[in-house]
Amino acid sequence: MCGIVAYVGDRTAYPILIKGLQRLEYRGYDSAGIALFNSGIHVYKCKGKVKDLQALARDEDVGGSVGMGHTRWATHGEPSDANAHPHRSMHGTFHVVHNGIIENYVHLKKELMNRGYVFYTDTDTEVLANLIEDVYREQEVDAELATRLALTRVVGAYGLVILCEEEPGRLIAARKGSPLVIGIGEHEYFLASDAMPIIEYTDRVVYMNDEEVAVITSESLDLKDLYNDVKTPDIKTIQLHIDSIDKGNYAHFMLKEIHEQAHSVTDTFRGRIAMDESKIFLGGILDVMPRLIEARRIIIVACGTSWHAALVGEYLFEEYARLPVEVEYASEFRYRNPIVDKDDLVIAISQSGETADTLAAIRLVKESGATILGICNVAGSSISRETDAGVYTHAGIEIGVASTKAFTSQITVLAMMAFLLGNKRQALSVEEYRVLIRELTRVPALIAEILAGEEKIREIAALYKEVTNALFLGRGILFPVALEGALKLKEISYIHAEGYPAAEMKHGPIALIDETMPVFVLATSDKLYEKVVSNIQEVKTRKGKVIAVATRGNTDIYKLADHVIEIPPCHEALSPLLAILPWQLLAYHVAVMRGCNVDQPRNLAKSVTVE
Ligand code: F6R
């Protein structure tokens, strides 16, 4: 949510900043801006995308080897040229780019107005710029101390980069709640909201911690906390490669990521399943395994698509490890007074590892003594660092705002954890355990088979692209897949869609069904199949259109449904990994046919670092 990039070194900053902003555009794309130190600070910013910013700066002198850029996802103040970042303090001493929300900005703004400050934007960030300037002028301290002092007065979240007109050649950065990564090169440093803009130049990074402030020149990196305690930068090596952030021959990142799933699921279990398929090794949770075996309950916290994966996890842990599970929206959990103790296992699921609510939820339970695990995709992310242990999904970078391959990799990790715990807790026999593992290793080939049938799904998409409402139904372990199918459709095509457990339809949604309502039903051959057939009958009786995902070989379903998408047979435990694929492709093609911007849907951003 909002992307920040900054550079200090020997090279010209502008092209590095522009390329960095393009790589970060998935975090926010309603306005963009840069500030460059080039005999004084020069700012170019506008409403719109990075390409609009490039057009604005085309004929300008964009020299200078120190600068910062921002791509915005609006919180305070509508998208406009004025509200775009960087923001300038009233006297022009400071320029600031910011990701996060300053919660007490109204109070601070009033105070600054009483002291003569005039505001030109609706943003909370301008308040920060003026607050730092006020401390700088009043207390006659340097920019770093002014930043630290000002930030002790701020309530809220920030990832910040600051340029001070009177201190050329240096960047000041600060973090609380919103991620910032520092890239270390030869006589140069990079700063960004995530590693994407950095990996082209260096693999050596430092993840800033909350309440840290960095002062960076081309030759030095000084790190402190807000209270002046010096910190030693913890330099890590990152394993990301530049080709993984290229669309290749695909029209959109989302389509590329959908098609990557045979590989990404393999990458998730690679090296974690014994060659003879008799054992699962999850190195990241080995140390805490005794506590996991003894756990009395699992609480899973997550948001959005990751929350849907968590619901699949509930079925898996209860069925195969015989452990009770509660699945919580992180945003609700964090504001309750949940009862959690040392016998609980709390699992946070997050693709980005930065979702503010999920992070807050795990912080809330830290004191409870519960074991806290992370299932994250982004290595080094805040959630992965703040949990006791965890399992990375290894899905590869996900850039499309609508999550696809992260979902299937999350389920793969949850399945491995559930099967492993089932084995250790003796809830599964040796043979059942072996069968489940073998079935998991078959999944990538089945995924590839389904994806090869894309054309039929595209044809169905063409028939339903104009609808205004849609219903997605599923039962048992496929109910969360119905929720995920509805989310995919609504978020990228802007069609109103609801996901329901099929049997719940009678308790209200059935009133919506008429001949204009498409009902997308998961009707695979599992233990609830006959029940789902009854639900399909109920839809047909009311003239609804039924589009069913069914197991190959089931010919009866053709007599009931208007359209059938076949998927190969697989173990019920793993059916969500297959059943979601038609809905991902359907949502993609409907959105493309409706002319929607699939990779950057309106109002959304990839990494939700504000609550
Ligand atoms: C939907 C989507 C979101 C995310 C949610 C959580 O396609 O991507 O619903 O799943 O914002 O994000 P993470 O998994 O990064 O915590």
XYZ file of C-alpha atoms and ligand atoms in Angstrom:
627
model
C 0.000 0.000 0.000
C 1.861 3.061 -1.336
C 5.292 2.359 -2.739
C 8.438 4.191 -1.750
C 11.794 4.103 -3.505
C 14.893 6.225 -2.877
C 18.497 6.336 -4.038
C 21.797 7.890 -3.002
C 25.054 7.097 -4.815
C 27.081 7.871 -7.945
C 24.458 7.191 -10.579
C 21.714 9.429 -11.887
C 18.814 8.801 -9.536
C 15.909 9.525 -11.904
C 15.912 6.321 -14.030
C 16.422 4.190 -10.920
C 13.488 5.885 -9.226
C 11.200 5.578 -12.247
C 11.992 1.898 -12.735
C 11.565 1.349 -9.006
C 8.169 3.044 -9.034
C 7.062 0.884 -11.962
C 8.004 -2.202 -9.946
C 6.122 -0.872 -6.946
C 3.063 0.290 -8.835
C 1.155 -2.813 -7.696
C 1.182 -1.273 -4.203
C -0.792 1.798 -5.266
C -1.400 3.579 -8.497
C -3.555 6.664 -8.090
C -0.728 9.202 -8.184
C 3.042 9.286 -8.406
C 5.865 11.696 -7.694
C 9.593 12.153 -7.243
C 11.930 14.621 -5.559
C 15.484 15.012 -6.810
C 18.450 16.792 -5.263
C 19.775 18.696 -8.269
C 21.092 22.091 -7.051
C 18.206 22.251 -4.620
C 15.248 19.915 -4.383
C 12.990 19.586 -7.439
C 9.634 17.876 -7.225
C 7.554 16.374 -10.047
C 4.247 14.800 -9.116
C 0.795 14.226 -10.513
C -2.417 12.291 -10.242
C -2.259 9.112 -12.333
C 0.266 6.418 -13.014
C 4.035 6.385 -13.238
C 3.757 6.870 -17.001
C 1.939 10.164 -16.364
C 4.783 11.221 -14.100
C 7.290 10.339 -16.829
C 5.334 12.461 -19.294
C 5.337 15.350 -16.824
C 9.103 15.162 -16.310
C 9.960 14.462 -19.954
C 11.373 17.909 -20.787
C 12.764 18.690 -17.355
C 16.331 18.531 -16.132
C 16.091 15.388 -14.048
C 19.754 15.119 -13.045
C 21.048 14.483 -9.548
C 22.199 11.386 -7.743
C 20.013 11.643 -4.652
C 16.254 11.330 -4.790
C 13.091 9.602 -3.734
C 9.815 8.545 -5.352
C 6.340 7.504 -4.320
C 3.349 5.765 -5.854
C 0.194 6.412 -3.890
C -2.833 4.506 -2.652
C -4.973 7.290 -1.248
C -5.989 7.286 2.407
C -6.272 10.946 3.469
C -7.267 13.182 0.591
C -8.578 12.114 -2.806
C -6.149 11.357 -5.635
C -5.021 14.736 -7.038
C -1.841 16.504 -8.124
C -1.681 18.344 -4.800
C -2.209 15.260 -2.657
C 0.440 13.267 -4.542
C 3.729 12.732 -2.682
C 6.420 14.036 -2.047
C 5.040 16.659 0.330
C 6.905 19.845 1.099
C 7.057 21.599 4.428
C 5.773 25.171 4.421
C 9.222 26.782 4.357
C 10.535 24.232 1.886
C 13.219 22.763 4.179
C 11.828 19.222 4.093
C 10.288 16.950 1.493
C 8.653 13.745 2.637
C 7.280 10.553 1.081
C 5.161 8.424 3.372
C 3.407 5.077 3.498
C 1.006 4.637 6.422
C -1.475 6.695 8.398
C -0.790 9.358 11.007
C -3.718 8.860 13.355
C -3.287 12.029 15.411
C -2.748 14.245 12.385
C -5.834 16.384 13.064
C -4.536 17.338 16.481
C -0.991 17.977 15.189
C -2.319 19.983 12.257
C -4.339 22.273 14.539
C -1.313 22.862 16.693
C 0.850 23.674 13.680
C -1.819 25.997 12.247
C -1.865 27.870 15.546
C 1.862 28.268 15.090
C 1.340 29.846 11.666
C 1.688 26.851 9.375
C -0.439 26.902 6.256
C -1.505 23.627 4.597
C -1.939 23.107 0.886
C -3.093 19.477 0.775
C -5.577 17.190 2.552
C -2.935 14.652 3.535
C -1.622 13.529 6.885
C 1.876 13.470 5.335
C 2.047 17.249 4.944
C 1.502 17.451 8.704
C 4.581 15.290 9.199
C 6.698 17.469 6.893
C 5.668 20.588 8.811
C 6.078 18.962 12.206
C 9.667 17.999 11.406
C 10.351 21.467 10.035
C 8.888 23.097 13.129
C 11.153 21.074 15.444
C 14.144 21.764 13.161
C 13.613 25.533 13.222
C 12.518 25.919 16.833
C 15.083 23.652 18.449
C 17.889 24.355 15.971
C 18.828 20.698 15.660
C 19.920 18.747 12.573
C 17.452 16.971 10.293
C 18.016 13.556 11.849
C 17.328 14.729 15.399
C 14.382 16.843 14.230
C 12.939 13.704 12.599
C 13.396 11.591 15.699
C 11.933 14.219 18.010
C 8.974 14.846 15.742
C 8.252 11.137 15.392
C 8.025 10.646 19.151
C 4.878 12.809 18.929
C 3.282 10.796 16.158
C 0.629 8.132 16.668
C 0.159 5.800 13.725
C 2.116 3.965 11.086
C 4.824 5.217 8.794
C 7.466 4.211 6.335
C 9.121 7.542 5.573
C 11.896 8.990 3.466
C 12.894 12.582 4.013
C 15.099 15.010 2.101
C 16.341 18.141 3.848
C 17.168 21.061 1.542
C 19.957 22.142 3.881
C 21.593 18.711 4.110
C 22.243 17.615 0.537
C 23.636 14.154 -0.201
C 21.687 12.290 2.441
C 18.442 10.435 2.868
C 16.687 10.054 6.191
C 14.360 7.094 6.566
C 12.105 5.969 9.410
C 9.824 3.042 9.939
C 6.982 2.128 12.226
C 4.398 -0.345 10.993
C 5.061 0.181 7.271
C 7.940 -1.754 5.751
C 11.214 -0.296 4.468
C 14.159 -2.209 3.042
C 17.623 -0.727 2.555
C 19.708 -2.128 -0.335
C 23.482 -1.911 0.013
C 25.552 -1.418 -3.150
C 29.120 -0.195 -3.841
C 29.185 3.491 -2.897
C 25.422 3.573 -3.171
C 22.290 2.726 -1.209
C 18.716 2.042 -2.202
C 15.597 2.236 -0.099
C 12.205 0.814 -0.898
C 8.932 -0.465 0.515
C 9.898 -3.945 -0.627
C 12.846 -5.541 -2.371
C 11.412 -5.347 -5.920
C 13.130 -2.113 -6.985
C 16.388 -3.189 -5.353
C 17.080 -6.734 -6.624
C 18.416 -5.508 -9.953
C 21.297 -3.748 -8.206
C 22.166 -5.726 -5.093
C 21.171 -8.765 -3.060
C 22.414 -7.294 0.257
C 19.611 -5.762 2.262
C 18.692 -4.544 5.715
C 15.055 -4.732 6.816
C 14.377 -1.747 9.037
C 12.628 -2.445 12.335
C 9.871 -0.412 13.929
C 10.943 2.906 15.471
C 14.269 2.889 13.652
C 15.691 5.883 11.833
C 18.399 5.571 9.169
C 20.685 8.304 7.868
C 22.118 7.263 4.538
C 24.776 8.825 2.298
C 26.565 7.199 -0.643
C 29.268 6.019 1.778
C 27.468 5.366 5.044
C 24.448 3.892 6.738
C 23.740 4.912 10.328
C 20.888 3.260 12.127
C 19.386 4.309 15.467
C 16.135 3.966 17.274
C 13.931 6.965 17.969
C 15.606 7.387 21.345
C 19.166 7.632 19.982
C 20.321 4.076 20.705
C 22.670 3.020 17.929
C 21.630 -0.173 16.086
C 23.835 -2.519 14.082
C 22.389 -3.140 10.626
C 21.548 -6.833 10.212
C 22.575 -7.481 6.598
C 20.709 -10.298 4.836
C 21.107 -11.800 1.395
C 17.942 -12.028 -0.679
C 17.301 -14.720 -3.246
C 15.006 -12.923 -5.679
C 15.745 -12.825 -9.386
C 14.902 -10.121 -11.833
C 13.219 -12.474 -14.380
C 10.609 -13.370 -11.779
C 9.202 -9.855 -12.012
C 8.700 -9.900 -15.756
C 5.333 -10.605 -17.443
C 6.999 -12.707 -20.124
C 4.581 -13.417 -22.974
C 1.479 -13.050 -20.836
C -0.873 -10.109 -21.215
C -1.130 -9.660 -17.449
C 0.716 -10.701 -14.322
C -2.475 -12.313 -13.049
C -2.660 -14.651 -16.040
C 1.039 -15.474 -15.742
C 0.603 -16.242 -12.064
C -2.460 -18.424 -12.689
C -0.431 -20.411 -15.200
C 2.542 -20.685 -12.871
C 0.605 -22.728 -10.338
C 1.746 -26.195 -11.415
C 5.283 -24.943 -10.740
C 4.568 -22.815 -7.704
C 2.781 -25.669 -5.898
C 5.745 -27.918 -6.730
C 8.110 -25.259 -5.391
C 6.066 -25.170 -2.185
C 6.546 -28.867 -1.447
C 9.931 -29.347 -3.125
C 12.544 -30.513 -0.633
C 9.863 -30.959 2.002
C 8.631 -34.379 0.947
C 10.883 -37.449 1.193
C 11.755 -39.093 -2.136
C 9.833 -42.229 -1.157
C 6.805 -40.074 -0.267
C 6.725 -41.398 3.265
C 7.538 -38.229 5.206
C 7.093 -34.474 5.276
C 9.914 -32.237 6.560
C 9.106 -28.673 7.466
C 12.439 -27.291 8.622
C 10.964 -23.946 9.668
C 8.821 -25.522 12.392
C 11.125 -28.331 13.493
C 12.250 -26.547 16.659
C 8.704 -25.950 17.858
C 7.340 -29.365 16.827
C 6.965 -30.684 20.405
C 4.781 -27.663 21.226
C 2.727 -28.158 18.068
C 2.096 -31.805 18.859
C 0.903 -30.863 22.325
C -1.214 -27.881 21.180
C -4.873 -27.994 22.223
C -6.251 -25.600 19.653
C -5.241 -23.736 16.509
C -6.260 -20.152 15.846
C -5.603 -18.943 12.316
C -5.564 -15.186 11.639
C -5.528 -13.719 8.143
C -7.290 -11.324 5.757
C -8.873 -11.632 2.310
C -7.704 -14.512 0.169
C -5.360 -15.672 2.923
C -8.404 -15.905 5.203
C -10.050 -18.170 2.638
C -6.942 -20.376 2.667
C -7.230 -20.395 6.461
C -10.784 -21.776 6.178
C -9.463 -24.603 4.022
C -6.850 -25.104 6.745
C -9.628 -25.481 9.304
C -11.010 -28.471 7.398
C -7.547 -29.967 6.965
C -6.382 -29.652 10.582
C -9.680 -30.887 11.989
C -10.009 -33.796 9.596
C -6.424 -35.005 9.428
C -4.765 -33.830 12.667
C -7.923 -33.913 14.808
C -7.118 -30.509 16.235
C -9.851 -27.921 16.827
C -9.414 -24.784 14.756
C -10.784 -21.259 14.882
C -10.358 -19.018 11.883
C -10.379 -15.293 12.556
C -10.381 -12.159 10.466
C -7.234 -10.500 11.784
C -8.957 -7.112 11.706
C -11.666 -8.311 14.110
C -9.470 -10.486 16.289
C -7.071 -7.635 17.066
C -9.817 -5.501 18.568
C -11.398 -8.225 20.668
C -10.061 -9.431 23.938
C -9.412 -12.967 22.699
C -8.752 -15.773 25.131
C -5.453 -17.297 24.087
C -3.006 -19.242 26.219
C 0.215 -21.217 26.077
C -1.509 -24.351 24.796
C -2.729 -22.569 21.697
C -1.049 -22.486 18.347
C -1.647 -19.235 16.470
C -0.960 -19.273 12.722
C -0.783 -16.038 10.728
C -1.220 -16.457 6.974
C -0.109 -13.627 4.733
C 1.267 -13.532 1.204
C 2.999 -10.196 1.720
C 3.834 -10.765 5.366
C 3.066 -7.067 5.862
C -0.721 -6.875 6.239
C -1.217 -4.419 9.097
C -4.143 -6.219 10.726
C -2.484 -9.645 10.609
C 0.697 -8.188 12.070
C -1.287 -6.493 14.831
C -3.126 -9.758 15.571
C 0.102 -11.654 16.232
C 1.491 -8.804 18.302
C -1.647 -8.977 20.410
C -1.066 -12.614 21.372
C 2.689 -12.360 21.950
C 2.341 -12.165 25.703
C -0.079 -15.111 25.905
C 2.618 -17.772 25.671
C 0.966 -19.318 22.592
C 3.247 -20.610 19.844
C 2.982 -18.252 16.878
C 3.694 -19.466 13.355
C 3.761 -17.606 10.066
C 2.840 -18.830 6.616
C 4.231 -16.087 4.393
C 5.375 -15.767 0.827
C 7.716 -12.809 1.148
C 10.965 -13.781 2.825
C 12.138 -11.320 5.456
C 8.683 -9.730 5.750
C 7.523 -8.346 9.097
C 5.223 -11.280 9.919
C 7.904 -13.822 9.059
C 10.298 -12.001 11.377
C 7.880 -11.527 14.250
C 6.605 -15.108 14.528
C 8.287 -17.858 16.579
C 8.694 -20.069 13.544
C 7.054 -20.605 10.174
C 6.909 -22.069 6.722
C 7.500 -20.004 3.601
C 5.181 -20.731 0.710
C 7.903 -20.255 -1.977
C 5.253 -19.331 -4.562
C 7.589 -16.749 -6.105
C 6.828 -13.049 -6.318
C 3.118 -12.358 -6.782
C 2.525 -9.054 -8.550
C -1.080 -9.266 -9.769
C -3.176 -7.519 -7.141
C -5.658 -10.408 -7.176
C -3.962 -13.230 -5.332
C -3.867 -16.563 -7.189
C -0.718 -18.637 -6.854
C -0.194 -17.476 -3.276
C -3.574 -19.031 -2.392
C -2.722 -22.468 -3.776
C 0.703 -22.391 -2.145
C -0.810 -21.413 1.207
C -3.167 -24.395 0.969
C -0.240 -26.630 0.045
C 1.611 -25.549 3.196
C -1.508 -25.990 5.330
C -2.024 -29.473 3.894
C 1.579 -30.439 4.639
C 1.299 -29.087 8.179
C -2.016 -30.868 8.788
C -0.742 -34.188 7.426
C 2.506 -33.900 9.382
C 0.703 -33.073 12.614
C -1.808 -35.838 11.915
C 1.084 -38.251 11.663
C 2.864 -36.967 14.776
C -0.333 -36.921 16.812
C -1.209 -40.383 15.497
C -4.458 -39.144 14.077
C -3.422 -40.686 10.752
C -2.210 -44.205 10.139
C 1.121 -44.639 8.379
C -0.729 -45.730 5.270
C -3.179 -42.796 5.284
C -0.260 -40.414 5.735
C 1.576 -41.970 2.810
C -1.505 -41.815 0.561
C -2.054 -38.143 1.340
C 1.560 -37.303 0.566
C 1.449 -39.240 -2.687
C -1.763 -37.481 -3.683
C -0.185 -34.103 -2.980
C 2.721 -34.858 -5.311
C 0.211 -35.625 -8.107
C -1.456 -32.218 -7.836
C 0.868 -30.169 -10.112
C 0.168 -32.451 -13.097
C -3.574 -32.118 -12.438
C -3.271 -28.341 -12.228
C -1.554 -28.322 -15.627
C -4.411 -30.401 -17.084
C -7.050 -27.948 -15.878
C -5.151 -24.918 -17.105
C -4.894 -26.534 -20.545
C -8.707 -26.301 -20.700
C -8.666 -22.496 -20.452
C -10.458 -21.950 -23.776
C -13.711 -23.494 -22.552
C -13.645 -21.271 -19.466
C -13.044 -18.252 -21.697
C -16.129 -19.190 -23.731
C -18.228 -19.382 -20.574
C -16.812 -16.041 -19.457
C -17.992 -14.505 -22.743
C -21.567 -15.670 -22.022
C -21.703 -14.155 -18.552
C -19.511 -11.071 -18.873
C -22.443 -8.652 -18.728
C -24.126 -9.947 -15.576
C -24.411 -7.666 -12.576
C -24.622 -10.316 -9.869
C -23.286 -13.823 -9.369
C -23.501 -16.488 -6.719
C -20.751 -18.993 -5.917
C -21.673 -22.143 -4.001
C -19.604 -24.903 -2.459
C -19.767 -27.285 0.477
C -17.338 -28.778 2.935
C -13.737 -28.075 2.067
C -14.907 -26.372 -1.134
C -17.011 -23.758 0.642
C -13.946 -21.489 1.119
C -13.233 -21.948 -2.598
C -16.705 -20.569 -3.368
C -15.829 -17.520 -1.236
C -12.537 -17.139 -3.068
C -14.215 -17.506 -6.484
C -16.642 -14.720 -5.606
C -13.822 -12.504 -4.331
C -11.808 -13.008 -7.533
C -14.754 -12.056 -9.719
C -15.784 -8.991 -7.739
C -12.343 -7.541 -7.202
C -11.213 -7.496 -10.816
C -14.437 -7.308 -12.847
C -16.538 -5.219 -10.409
C -19.445 -7.665 -10.719
C -21.220 -8.119 -7.411
C -20.598 -11.707 -6.326
C -21.329 -13.642 -3.145
C -19.920 -16.932 -1.976
C -22.122 -19.230 0.128
C -22.135 -22.701 1.576
C -24.541 -24.328 -0.869
C -27.038 -25.386 1.808
C -27.253 -21.853 3.215
C -28.774 -20.652 -0.042
C -32.230 -21.619 1.185
C -31.863 -19.263 4.119
C -31.953 -16.089 2.063
C -29.915 -15.878 -1.146
C -32.370 -18.108 -2.997
C -34.615 -15.039 -3.182
C -32.150 -13.538 -5.647
C -32.380 -16.366 -8.130
C -34.119 -15.792 -11.425
C -33.203 -16.401 -15.057
C -30.579 -13.623 -14.987
C -28.579 -15.019 -12.079
C -25.549 -17.210 -12.815
C -24.779 -19.646 -10.028
C -21.249 -21.057 -10.059
C -21.324 -24.368 -8.205
C -18.539 -26.645 -7.029
C -19.989 -30.102 -7.564
C -17.054 -32.474 -7.430
C -17.595 -36.132 -6.598
C -16.997 -36.117 -2.871
C -18.992 -37.055 0.181
C -21.334 -34.071 -0.143
C -21.943 -34.448 -3.882
C -25.555 -35.639 -3.597
C -26.363 -32.707 -1.309
C -24.896 -30.266 -3.812
C -26.989 -31.845 -6.557
C -30.093 -31.030 -4.512
C -28.909 -27.444 -4.215
C -28.418 -27.302 -7.995
C -31.978 -28.575 -8.459
C -33.224 -25.752 -6.257
C -31.472 -23.225 -8.474
C -32.747 -24.769 -11.703
C -36.329 -24.876 -10.400
C -36.097 -21.088 -10.079
C -34.598 -20.724 -13.589
C -31.117 -19.757 -12.423
C -28.186 -20.580 -14.729
C -25.840 -23.187 -13.310
C -22.167 -23.355 -14.190
C -20.730 -26.402 -12.440
C -17.212 -27.540 -11.754
C -17.458 -31.331 -11.666
C -15.202 -34.361 -11.580
C -14.301 -35.769 -14.967
C -16.322 -38.902 -15.678
C -19.503 -37.609 -14.059
C -21.949 -37.566 -16.965
C -25.087 -37.009 -14.880
C -24.164 -33.459 -14.079
C -24.594 -32.519 -17.756
C -28.330 -33.148 -17.386
C -28.564 -30.585 -14.602
C -26.118 -27.797 -15.263
C -26.119 -25.295 -18.117
C -22.335 -25.566 -18.415
C -19.876 -28.029 -16.948
C -16.163 -27.486 -16.384
C -14.473 -30.810 -15.739
C -11.563 -31.255 -13.393
C -9.620 -34.495 -12.908
C -10.369 -36.693 -9.904
C -8.193 -36.046 -6.849
C -8.148 -36.672 -3.118
C -10.857 -34.596 -1.432
C -8.295 -33.017 0.936
C -6.542 -31.468 -2.035
C -9.582 -30.605 -4.145
C -9.404 -26.849 -3.304
C -6.072 -26.728 -5.162
C -7.863 -27.748 -8.346
C -11.365 -26.366 -7.871
C -10.214 -22.745 -7.580
C -8.469 -22.731 -10.969
C -11.619 -22.452 -13.155
C -12.851 -19.549 -11.024
C -9.517 -17.737 -11.270
C -9.555 -18.084 -15.065
C -13.223 -17.150 -15.268
C -12.693 -13.973 -13.239
C -9.652 -13.085 -15.340
C -11.410 -13.475 -18.694
C -14.595 -11.714 -17.586
C -12.502 -8.768 -16.362
C -10.494 -8.586 -19.586
C -13.699 -8.722 -21.673
C -15.179 -5.913 -19.591
C -12.078 -3.793 -20.251
C -10.999 -3.757 -16.593
C -7.426 -3.215 -15.515
C -6.799 -6.728 -14.246
C -3.441 -6.201 -12.585
C -4.405 -2.911 -10.994
C -8.098 -3.068 -10.051
C -9.637 0.164 -8.876
C -9.288 1.099 -5.209
C -7.118 -1.921 -4.404
C -3.468 -2.308 -3.557
C -1.386 -5.407 -3.162
C 0.026 -5.015 0.277
C -2.415 -3.599 2.816
C -0.074 -1.957 5.290
C -2.704 0.339 6.780
C -5.641 -0.849 8.822
C -7.375 -10.706 -2.891
C -6.196 -10.349 -2.140
C -6.366 -9.847 -0.768
C -5.241 -10.355 0.135
C -5.333 -9.690 1.509
C -4.301 -10.246 2.471
O -7.068 -11.203 -4.146
O -5.097 -10.439 -2.634
O -7.609 -10.170 -0.254
O -5.340 -11.731 0.244
O -5.147 -8.314 1.367
O -3.012 -10.035 1.998
P -1.806 -10.853 2.561
O -1.984 -12.262 2.170
O -0.599 -10.230 1.930
O -1.824 -10.689 4.051
